[in-house]
PDB file of C-alpha atoms in Angstrom:
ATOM      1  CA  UNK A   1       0.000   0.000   0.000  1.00 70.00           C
ATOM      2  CA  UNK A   2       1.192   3.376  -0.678  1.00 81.00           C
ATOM      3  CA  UNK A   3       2.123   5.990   1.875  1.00 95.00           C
ATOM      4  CA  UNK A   4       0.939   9.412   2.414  1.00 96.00           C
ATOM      5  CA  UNK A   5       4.334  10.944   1.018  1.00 98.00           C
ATOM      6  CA  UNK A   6       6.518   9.830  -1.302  1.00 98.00           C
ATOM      7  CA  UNK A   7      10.562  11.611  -1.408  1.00 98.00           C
ATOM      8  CA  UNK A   8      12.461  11.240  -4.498  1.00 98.00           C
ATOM      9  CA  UNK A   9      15.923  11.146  -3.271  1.00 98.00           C
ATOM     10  CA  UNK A  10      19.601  10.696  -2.828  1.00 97.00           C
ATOM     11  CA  UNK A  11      21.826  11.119  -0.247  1.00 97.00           C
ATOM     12  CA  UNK A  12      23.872  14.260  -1.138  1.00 97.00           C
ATOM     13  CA  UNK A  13      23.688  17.089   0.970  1.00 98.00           C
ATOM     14  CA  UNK A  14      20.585  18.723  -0.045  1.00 98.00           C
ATOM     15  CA  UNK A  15      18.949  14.953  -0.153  1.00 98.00           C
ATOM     16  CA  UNK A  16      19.745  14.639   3.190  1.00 98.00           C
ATOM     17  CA  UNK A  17      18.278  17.976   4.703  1.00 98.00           C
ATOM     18  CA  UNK A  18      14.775  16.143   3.571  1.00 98.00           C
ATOM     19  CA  UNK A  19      15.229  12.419   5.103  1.00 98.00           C
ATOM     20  CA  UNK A  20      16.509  14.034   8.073  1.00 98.00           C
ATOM     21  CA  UNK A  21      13.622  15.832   8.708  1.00 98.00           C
ATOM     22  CA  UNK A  22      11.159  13.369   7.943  1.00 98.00           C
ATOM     23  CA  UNK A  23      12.738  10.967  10.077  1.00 98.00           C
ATOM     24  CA  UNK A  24      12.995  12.973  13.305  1.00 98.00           C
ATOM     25  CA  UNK A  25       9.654  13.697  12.712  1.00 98.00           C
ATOM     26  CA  UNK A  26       8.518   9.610  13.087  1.00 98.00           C
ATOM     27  CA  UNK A  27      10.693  10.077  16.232  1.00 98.00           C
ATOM     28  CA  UNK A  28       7.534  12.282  17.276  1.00 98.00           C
ATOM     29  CA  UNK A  29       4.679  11.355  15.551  1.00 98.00           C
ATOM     30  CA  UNK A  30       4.952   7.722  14.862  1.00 96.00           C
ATOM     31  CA  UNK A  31       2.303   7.488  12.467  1.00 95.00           C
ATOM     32  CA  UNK A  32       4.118   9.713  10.315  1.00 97.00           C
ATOM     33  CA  UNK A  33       5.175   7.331   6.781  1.00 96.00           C
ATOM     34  CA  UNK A  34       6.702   7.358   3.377  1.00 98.00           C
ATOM     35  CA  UNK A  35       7.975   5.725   0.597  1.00 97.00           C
ATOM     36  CA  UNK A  36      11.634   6.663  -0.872  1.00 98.00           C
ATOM     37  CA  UNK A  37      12.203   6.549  -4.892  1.00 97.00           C
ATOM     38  CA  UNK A  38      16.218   6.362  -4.972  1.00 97.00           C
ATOM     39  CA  UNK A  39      17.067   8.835  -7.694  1.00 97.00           C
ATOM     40  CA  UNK A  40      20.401   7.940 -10.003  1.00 94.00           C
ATOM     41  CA  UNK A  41      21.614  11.288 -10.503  1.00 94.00           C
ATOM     42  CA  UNK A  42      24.818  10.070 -12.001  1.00 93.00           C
ATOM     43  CA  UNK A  43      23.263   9.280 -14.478  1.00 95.00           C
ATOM     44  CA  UNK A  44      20.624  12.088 -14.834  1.00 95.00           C
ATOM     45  CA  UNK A  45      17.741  10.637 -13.640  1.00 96.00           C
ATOM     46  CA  UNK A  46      16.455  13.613 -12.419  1.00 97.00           C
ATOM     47  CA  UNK A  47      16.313  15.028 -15.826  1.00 97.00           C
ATOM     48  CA  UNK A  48      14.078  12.491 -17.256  1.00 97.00           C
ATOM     49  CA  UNK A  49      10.906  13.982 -18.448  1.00 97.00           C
ATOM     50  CA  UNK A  50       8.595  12.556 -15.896  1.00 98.00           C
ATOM     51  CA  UNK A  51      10.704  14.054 -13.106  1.00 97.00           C
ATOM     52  CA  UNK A  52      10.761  17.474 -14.821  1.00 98.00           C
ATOM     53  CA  UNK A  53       7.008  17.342 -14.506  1.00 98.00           C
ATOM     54  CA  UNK A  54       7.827  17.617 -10.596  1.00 98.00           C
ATOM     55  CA  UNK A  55      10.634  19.784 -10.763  1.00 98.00           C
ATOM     56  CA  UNK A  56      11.148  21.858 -13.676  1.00 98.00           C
ATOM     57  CA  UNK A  57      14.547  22.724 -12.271  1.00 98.00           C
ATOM     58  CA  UNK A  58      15.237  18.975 -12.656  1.00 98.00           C
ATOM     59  CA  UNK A  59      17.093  18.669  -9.230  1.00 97.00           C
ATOM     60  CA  UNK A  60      16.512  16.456  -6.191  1.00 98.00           C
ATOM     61  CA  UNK A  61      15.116  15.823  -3.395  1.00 98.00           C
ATOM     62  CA  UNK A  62      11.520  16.349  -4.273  1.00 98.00           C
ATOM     63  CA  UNK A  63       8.403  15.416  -2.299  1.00 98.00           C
ATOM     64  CA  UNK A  64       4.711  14.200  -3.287  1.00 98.00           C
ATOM     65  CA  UNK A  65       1.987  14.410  -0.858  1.00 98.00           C
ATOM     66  CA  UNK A  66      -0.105  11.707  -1.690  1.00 97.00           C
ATOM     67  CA  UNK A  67      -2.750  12.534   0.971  1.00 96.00           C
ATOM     68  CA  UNK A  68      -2.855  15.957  -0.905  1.00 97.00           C
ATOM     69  CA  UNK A  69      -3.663  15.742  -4.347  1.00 97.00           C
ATOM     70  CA  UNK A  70      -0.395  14.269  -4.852  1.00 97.00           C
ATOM     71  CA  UNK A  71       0.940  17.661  -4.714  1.00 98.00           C
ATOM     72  CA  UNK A  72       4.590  18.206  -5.278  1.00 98.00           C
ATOM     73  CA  UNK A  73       7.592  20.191  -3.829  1.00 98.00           C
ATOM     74  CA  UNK A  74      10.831  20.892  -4.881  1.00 98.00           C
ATOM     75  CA  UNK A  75      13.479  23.309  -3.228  1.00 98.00           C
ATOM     76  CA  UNK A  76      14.372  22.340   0.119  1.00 98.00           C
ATOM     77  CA  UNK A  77      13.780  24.902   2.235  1.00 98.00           C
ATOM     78  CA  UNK A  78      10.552  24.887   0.762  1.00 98.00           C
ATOM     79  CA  UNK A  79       9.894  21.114   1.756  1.00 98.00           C
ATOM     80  CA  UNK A  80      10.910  21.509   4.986  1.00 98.00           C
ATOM     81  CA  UNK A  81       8.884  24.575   5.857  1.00 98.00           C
ATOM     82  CA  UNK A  82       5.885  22.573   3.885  1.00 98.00           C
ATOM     83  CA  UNK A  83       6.679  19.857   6.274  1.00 98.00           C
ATOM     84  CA  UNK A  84       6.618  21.482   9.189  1.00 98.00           C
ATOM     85  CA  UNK A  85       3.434  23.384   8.714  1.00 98.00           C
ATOM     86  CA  UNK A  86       0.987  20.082   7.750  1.00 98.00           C
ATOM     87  CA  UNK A  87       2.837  17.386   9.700  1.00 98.00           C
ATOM     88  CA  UNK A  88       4.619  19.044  13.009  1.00 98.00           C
ATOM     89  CA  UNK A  89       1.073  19.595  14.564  1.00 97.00           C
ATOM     90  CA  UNK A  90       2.818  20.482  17.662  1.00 98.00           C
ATOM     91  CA  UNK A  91       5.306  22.479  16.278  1.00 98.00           C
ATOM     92  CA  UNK A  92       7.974  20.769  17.838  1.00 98.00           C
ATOM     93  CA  UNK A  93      10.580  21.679  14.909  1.00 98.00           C
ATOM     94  CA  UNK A  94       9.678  25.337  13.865  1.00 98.00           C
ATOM     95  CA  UNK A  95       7.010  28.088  15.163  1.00 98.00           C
ATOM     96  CA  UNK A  96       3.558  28.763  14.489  1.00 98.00           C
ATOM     97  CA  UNK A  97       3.645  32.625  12.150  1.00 98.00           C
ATOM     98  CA  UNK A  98       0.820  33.562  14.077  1.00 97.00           C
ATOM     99  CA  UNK A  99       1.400  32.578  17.660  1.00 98.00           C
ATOM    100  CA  UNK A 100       5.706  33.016  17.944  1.00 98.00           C
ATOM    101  CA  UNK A 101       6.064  35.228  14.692  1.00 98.00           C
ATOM    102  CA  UNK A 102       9.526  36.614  15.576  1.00 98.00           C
ATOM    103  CA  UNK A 103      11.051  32.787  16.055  1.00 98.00           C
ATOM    104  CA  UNK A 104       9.332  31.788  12.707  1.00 98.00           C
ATOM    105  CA  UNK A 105      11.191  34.779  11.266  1.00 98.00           C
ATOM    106  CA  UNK A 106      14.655  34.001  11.950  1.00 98.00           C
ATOM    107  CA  UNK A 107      13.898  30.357  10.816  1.00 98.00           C
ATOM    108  CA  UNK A 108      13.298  31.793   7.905  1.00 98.00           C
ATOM    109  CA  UNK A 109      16.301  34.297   8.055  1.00 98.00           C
ATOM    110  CA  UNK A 110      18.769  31.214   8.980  1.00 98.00           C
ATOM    111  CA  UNK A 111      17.511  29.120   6.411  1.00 98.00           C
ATOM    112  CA  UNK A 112      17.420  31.537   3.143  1.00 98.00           C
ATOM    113  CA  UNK A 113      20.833  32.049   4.850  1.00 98.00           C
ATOM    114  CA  UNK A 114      22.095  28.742   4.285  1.00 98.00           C
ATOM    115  CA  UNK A 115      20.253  28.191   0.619  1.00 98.00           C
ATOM    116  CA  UNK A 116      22.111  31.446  -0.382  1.00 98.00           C
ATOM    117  CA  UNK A 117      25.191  31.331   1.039  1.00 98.00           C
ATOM    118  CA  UNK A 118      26.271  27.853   2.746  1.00 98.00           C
ATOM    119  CA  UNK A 119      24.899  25.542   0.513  1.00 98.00           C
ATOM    120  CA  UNK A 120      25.530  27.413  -3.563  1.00 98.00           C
ATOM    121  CA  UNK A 121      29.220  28.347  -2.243  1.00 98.00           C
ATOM    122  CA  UNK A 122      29.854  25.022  -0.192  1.00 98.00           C
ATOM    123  CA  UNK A 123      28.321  23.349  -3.808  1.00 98.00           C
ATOM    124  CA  UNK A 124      30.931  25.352  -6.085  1.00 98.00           C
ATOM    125  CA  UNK A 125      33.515  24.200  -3.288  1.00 98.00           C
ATOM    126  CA  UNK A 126      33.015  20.979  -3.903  1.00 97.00           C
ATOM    127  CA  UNK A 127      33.003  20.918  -7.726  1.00 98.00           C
ATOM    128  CA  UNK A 128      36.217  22.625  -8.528  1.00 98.00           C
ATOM    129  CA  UNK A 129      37.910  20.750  -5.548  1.00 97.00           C
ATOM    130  CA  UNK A 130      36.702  17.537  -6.924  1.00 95.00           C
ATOM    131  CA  UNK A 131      34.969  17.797  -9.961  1.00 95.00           C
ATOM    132  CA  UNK A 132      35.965  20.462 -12.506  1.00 97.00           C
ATOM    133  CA  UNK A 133      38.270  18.981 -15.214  1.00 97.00           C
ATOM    134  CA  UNK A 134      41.031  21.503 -15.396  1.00 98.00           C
ATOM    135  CA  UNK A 135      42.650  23.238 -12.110  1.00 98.00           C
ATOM    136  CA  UNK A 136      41.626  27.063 -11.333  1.00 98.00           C
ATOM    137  CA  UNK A 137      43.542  27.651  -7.873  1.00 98.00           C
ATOM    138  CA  UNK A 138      41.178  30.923  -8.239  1.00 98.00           C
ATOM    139  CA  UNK A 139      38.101  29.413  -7.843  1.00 98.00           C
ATOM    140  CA  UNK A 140      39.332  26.794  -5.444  1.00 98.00           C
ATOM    141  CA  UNK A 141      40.282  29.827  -3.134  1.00 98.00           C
ATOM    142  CA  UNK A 142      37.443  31.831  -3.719  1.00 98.00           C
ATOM    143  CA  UNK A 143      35.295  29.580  -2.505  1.00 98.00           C
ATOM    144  CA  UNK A 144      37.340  28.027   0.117  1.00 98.00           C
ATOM    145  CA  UNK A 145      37.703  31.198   1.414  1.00 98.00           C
ATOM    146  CA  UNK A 146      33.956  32.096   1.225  1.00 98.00           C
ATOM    147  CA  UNK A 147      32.806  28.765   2.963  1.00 98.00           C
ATOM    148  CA  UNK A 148      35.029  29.623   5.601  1.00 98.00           C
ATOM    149  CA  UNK A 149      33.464  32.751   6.292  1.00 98.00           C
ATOM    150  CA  UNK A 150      30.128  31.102   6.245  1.00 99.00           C
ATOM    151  CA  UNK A 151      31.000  28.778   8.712  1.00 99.00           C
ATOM    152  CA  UNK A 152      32.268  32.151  10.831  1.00 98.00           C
ATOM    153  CA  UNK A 153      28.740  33.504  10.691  1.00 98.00           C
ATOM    154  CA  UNK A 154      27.725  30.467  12.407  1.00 99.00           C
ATOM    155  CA  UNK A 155      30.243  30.591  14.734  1.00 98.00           C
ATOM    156  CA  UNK A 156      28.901  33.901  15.490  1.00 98.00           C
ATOM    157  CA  UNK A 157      25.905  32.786  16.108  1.00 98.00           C
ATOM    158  CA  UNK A 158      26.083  29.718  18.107  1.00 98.00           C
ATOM    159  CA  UNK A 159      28.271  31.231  20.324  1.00 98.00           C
ATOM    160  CA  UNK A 160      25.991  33.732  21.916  1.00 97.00           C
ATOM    161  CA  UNK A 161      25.055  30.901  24.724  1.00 97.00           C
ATOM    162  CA  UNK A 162      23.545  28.583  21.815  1.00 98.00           C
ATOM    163  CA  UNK A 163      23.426  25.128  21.200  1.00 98.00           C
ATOM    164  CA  UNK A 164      20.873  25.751  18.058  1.00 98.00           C
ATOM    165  CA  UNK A 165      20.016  28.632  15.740  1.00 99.00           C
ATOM    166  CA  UNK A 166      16.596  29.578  16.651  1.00 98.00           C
ATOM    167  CA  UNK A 167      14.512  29.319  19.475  1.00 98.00           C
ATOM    168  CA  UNK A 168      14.320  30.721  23.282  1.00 97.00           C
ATOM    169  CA  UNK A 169      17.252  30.629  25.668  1.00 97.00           C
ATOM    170  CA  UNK A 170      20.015  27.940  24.145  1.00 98.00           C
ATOM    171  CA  UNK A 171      17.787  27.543  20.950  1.00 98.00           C
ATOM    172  CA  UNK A 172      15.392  24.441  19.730  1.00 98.00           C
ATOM    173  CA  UNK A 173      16.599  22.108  17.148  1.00 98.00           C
ATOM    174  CA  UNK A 174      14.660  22.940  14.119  1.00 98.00           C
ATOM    175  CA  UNK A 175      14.617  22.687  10.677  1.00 98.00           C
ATOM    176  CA  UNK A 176      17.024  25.682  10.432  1.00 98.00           C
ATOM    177  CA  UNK A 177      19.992  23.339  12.057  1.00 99.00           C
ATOM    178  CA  UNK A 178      18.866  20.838   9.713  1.00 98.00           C
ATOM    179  CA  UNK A 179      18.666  22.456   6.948  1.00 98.00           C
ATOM    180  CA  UNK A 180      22.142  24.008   7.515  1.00 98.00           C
ATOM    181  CA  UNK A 181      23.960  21.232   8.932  1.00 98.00           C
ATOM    182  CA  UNK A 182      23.587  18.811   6.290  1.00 98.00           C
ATOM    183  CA  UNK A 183      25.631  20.723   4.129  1.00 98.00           C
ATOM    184  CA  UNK A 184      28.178  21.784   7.509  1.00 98.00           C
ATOM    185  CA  UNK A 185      28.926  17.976   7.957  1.00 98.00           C
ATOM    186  CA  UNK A 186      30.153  16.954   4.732  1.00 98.00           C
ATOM    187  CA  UNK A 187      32.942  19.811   5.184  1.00 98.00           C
ATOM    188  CA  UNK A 188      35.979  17.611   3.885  1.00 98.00           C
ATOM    189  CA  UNK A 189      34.678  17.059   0.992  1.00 97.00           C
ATOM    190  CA  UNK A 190      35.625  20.280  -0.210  1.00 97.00           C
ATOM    191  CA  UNK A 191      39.298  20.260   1.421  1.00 97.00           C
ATOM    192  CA  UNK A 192      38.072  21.968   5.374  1.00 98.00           C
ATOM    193  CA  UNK A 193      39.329  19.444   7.345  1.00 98.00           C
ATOM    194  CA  UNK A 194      38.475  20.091  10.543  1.00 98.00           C
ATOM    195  CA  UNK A 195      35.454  22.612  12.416  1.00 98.00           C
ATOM    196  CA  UNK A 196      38.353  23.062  14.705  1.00 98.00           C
ATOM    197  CA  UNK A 197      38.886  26.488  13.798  1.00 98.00           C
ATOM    198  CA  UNK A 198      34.656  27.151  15.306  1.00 98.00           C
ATOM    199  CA  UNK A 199      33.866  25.014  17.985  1.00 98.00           C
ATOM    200  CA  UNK A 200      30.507  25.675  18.526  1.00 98.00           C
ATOM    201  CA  UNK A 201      29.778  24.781  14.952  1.00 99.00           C
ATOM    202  CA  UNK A 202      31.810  21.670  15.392  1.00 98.00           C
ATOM    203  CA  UNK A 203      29.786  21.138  18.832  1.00 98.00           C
ATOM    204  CA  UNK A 204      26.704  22.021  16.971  1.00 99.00           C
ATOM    205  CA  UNK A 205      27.030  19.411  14.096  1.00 98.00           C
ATOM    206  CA  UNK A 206      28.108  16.250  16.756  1.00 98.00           C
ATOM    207  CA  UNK A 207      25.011  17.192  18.701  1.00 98.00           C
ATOM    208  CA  UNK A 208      22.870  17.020  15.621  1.00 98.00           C
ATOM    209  CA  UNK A 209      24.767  13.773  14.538  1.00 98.00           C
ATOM    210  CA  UNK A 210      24.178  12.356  18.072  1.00 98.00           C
ATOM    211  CA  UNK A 211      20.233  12.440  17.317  1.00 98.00           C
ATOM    212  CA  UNK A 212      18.693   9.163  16.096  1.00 98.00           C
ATOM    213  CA  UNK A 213      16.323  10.814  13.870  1.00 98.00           C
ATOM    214  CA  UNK A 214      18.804  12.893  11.909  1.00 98.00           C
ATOM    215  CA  UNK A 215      21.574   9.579  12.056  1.00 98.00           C
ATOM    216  CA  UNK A 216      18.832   7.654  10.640  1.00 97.00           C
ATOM    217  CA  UNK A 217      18.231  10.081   7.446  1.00 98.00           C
ATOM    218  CA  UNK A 218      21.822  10.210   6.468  1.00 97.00           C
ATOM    219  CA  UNK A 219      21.258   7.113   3.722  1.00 93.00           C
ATOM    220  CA  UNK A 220      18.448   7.003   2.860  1.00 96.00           C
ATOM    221  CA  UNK A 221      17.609   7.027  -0.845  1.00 93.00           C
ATOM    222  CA  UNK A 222      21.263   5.336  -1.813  1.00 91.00           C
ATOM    223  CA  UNK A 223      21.027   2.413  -3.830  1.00 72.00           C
TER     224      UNK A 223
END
């Protein structure tokens, strides 16, 4: 029988951000179910015309709400704010607009934060550290450097008395840590090799690694 949502998927870092989320959110509401399509991107399965009917940009992860019209959303900060609104009834990973509206702001703030800055420069990291066929030490630096300076934002941040970005007193994990950390984690990829140089970050990302929910979302969709 098919589930109420359905998450075409694979386990990079913006993959990730999704199956994280969903599964700390069966940590809380049990009931909570879906089915995983494992998406080949290597060899451009997203690009396929039937998944360009879901997401014109022809990127993963995207999710299908079956128990919705099978209605479909792509972008990731997008799915996990349209995740937290229908199926965090007690809003135990973001804030209500209404009711805490200057909490559900700075969600908002941290995560166009991250899908502007952490995860596009982190991205452009990674490909001309491991994937661009000629060497530009340029670019390399650019964006090393850039990352970097990321990361120090977040440092900032976390170090005003903070174990998570938003939320009262230390902070509430909520989709903004998710949503940021999953690209924060996979830092050697693009040549940092250690958080050393921010230790609340580093603190930050063990804490979030240290949750079963977000542990258990780290694979799924591989093949």
């Amino acid at each position: 029988m098919s589930k109420p949502l359905v998450l075409y998927t694979f386990p990079t870092p913006n993959g990730v951000k999704v199956s994280a989320f969903l599964e700390e959110l069966k940590t809380v509401y049990p009931s909570i179910e879906y089915d995983v399509e494992s998406i080949n991107i290597s060899k451009n399965t997203q690009k396929e015309p039937w998944f360009i009917k879901l997401n014109p940009n022809g990127r993963i992860p995207v999710l299908v709400d079956r128990s919705r019209n099978n209605f479909p959303v792509f972008e990731t900060g997008a799915i996990l704010l349209y995740l937290q609104q229908h199926y965090d009834k007690e809003n135990k990973f973001g804030w209500d607009p209404k009711v805490d509206p200057d909490e559900y702001s700075q969600t908002l703030q941290w995560i166009f934060f991250a899908n502007s800055g952490v995860g596009p420069m982190q991205g452009q990291l990674n490909h001309f550290m491991k994937a661009a066929p000629v060497d530009i030490p340029y670019a390399k630096k650019r964006y090393y450097d850039e990352t970097k300076r990321l990361y120090g934002v977040l440092e900032i941040r976390l170090s005003q008395d903070r174990d998570w970005l938003v939320g009262p007193g230390r902070g509430v994990f909520s989709i903004a840590d998710i949503n940021a950390i999953s690209w924060v984690r996979v830092h050697v990829y693009g040549g940092i090799e250690s958080l050393d140089e921010w230790p609340n970050v580093k603190k930050w990302v063990e804490a979030a690694h240290a949750r079963p929910g977000f542990s258990a979302g780290l694979d799924v969709g591989r093949s």
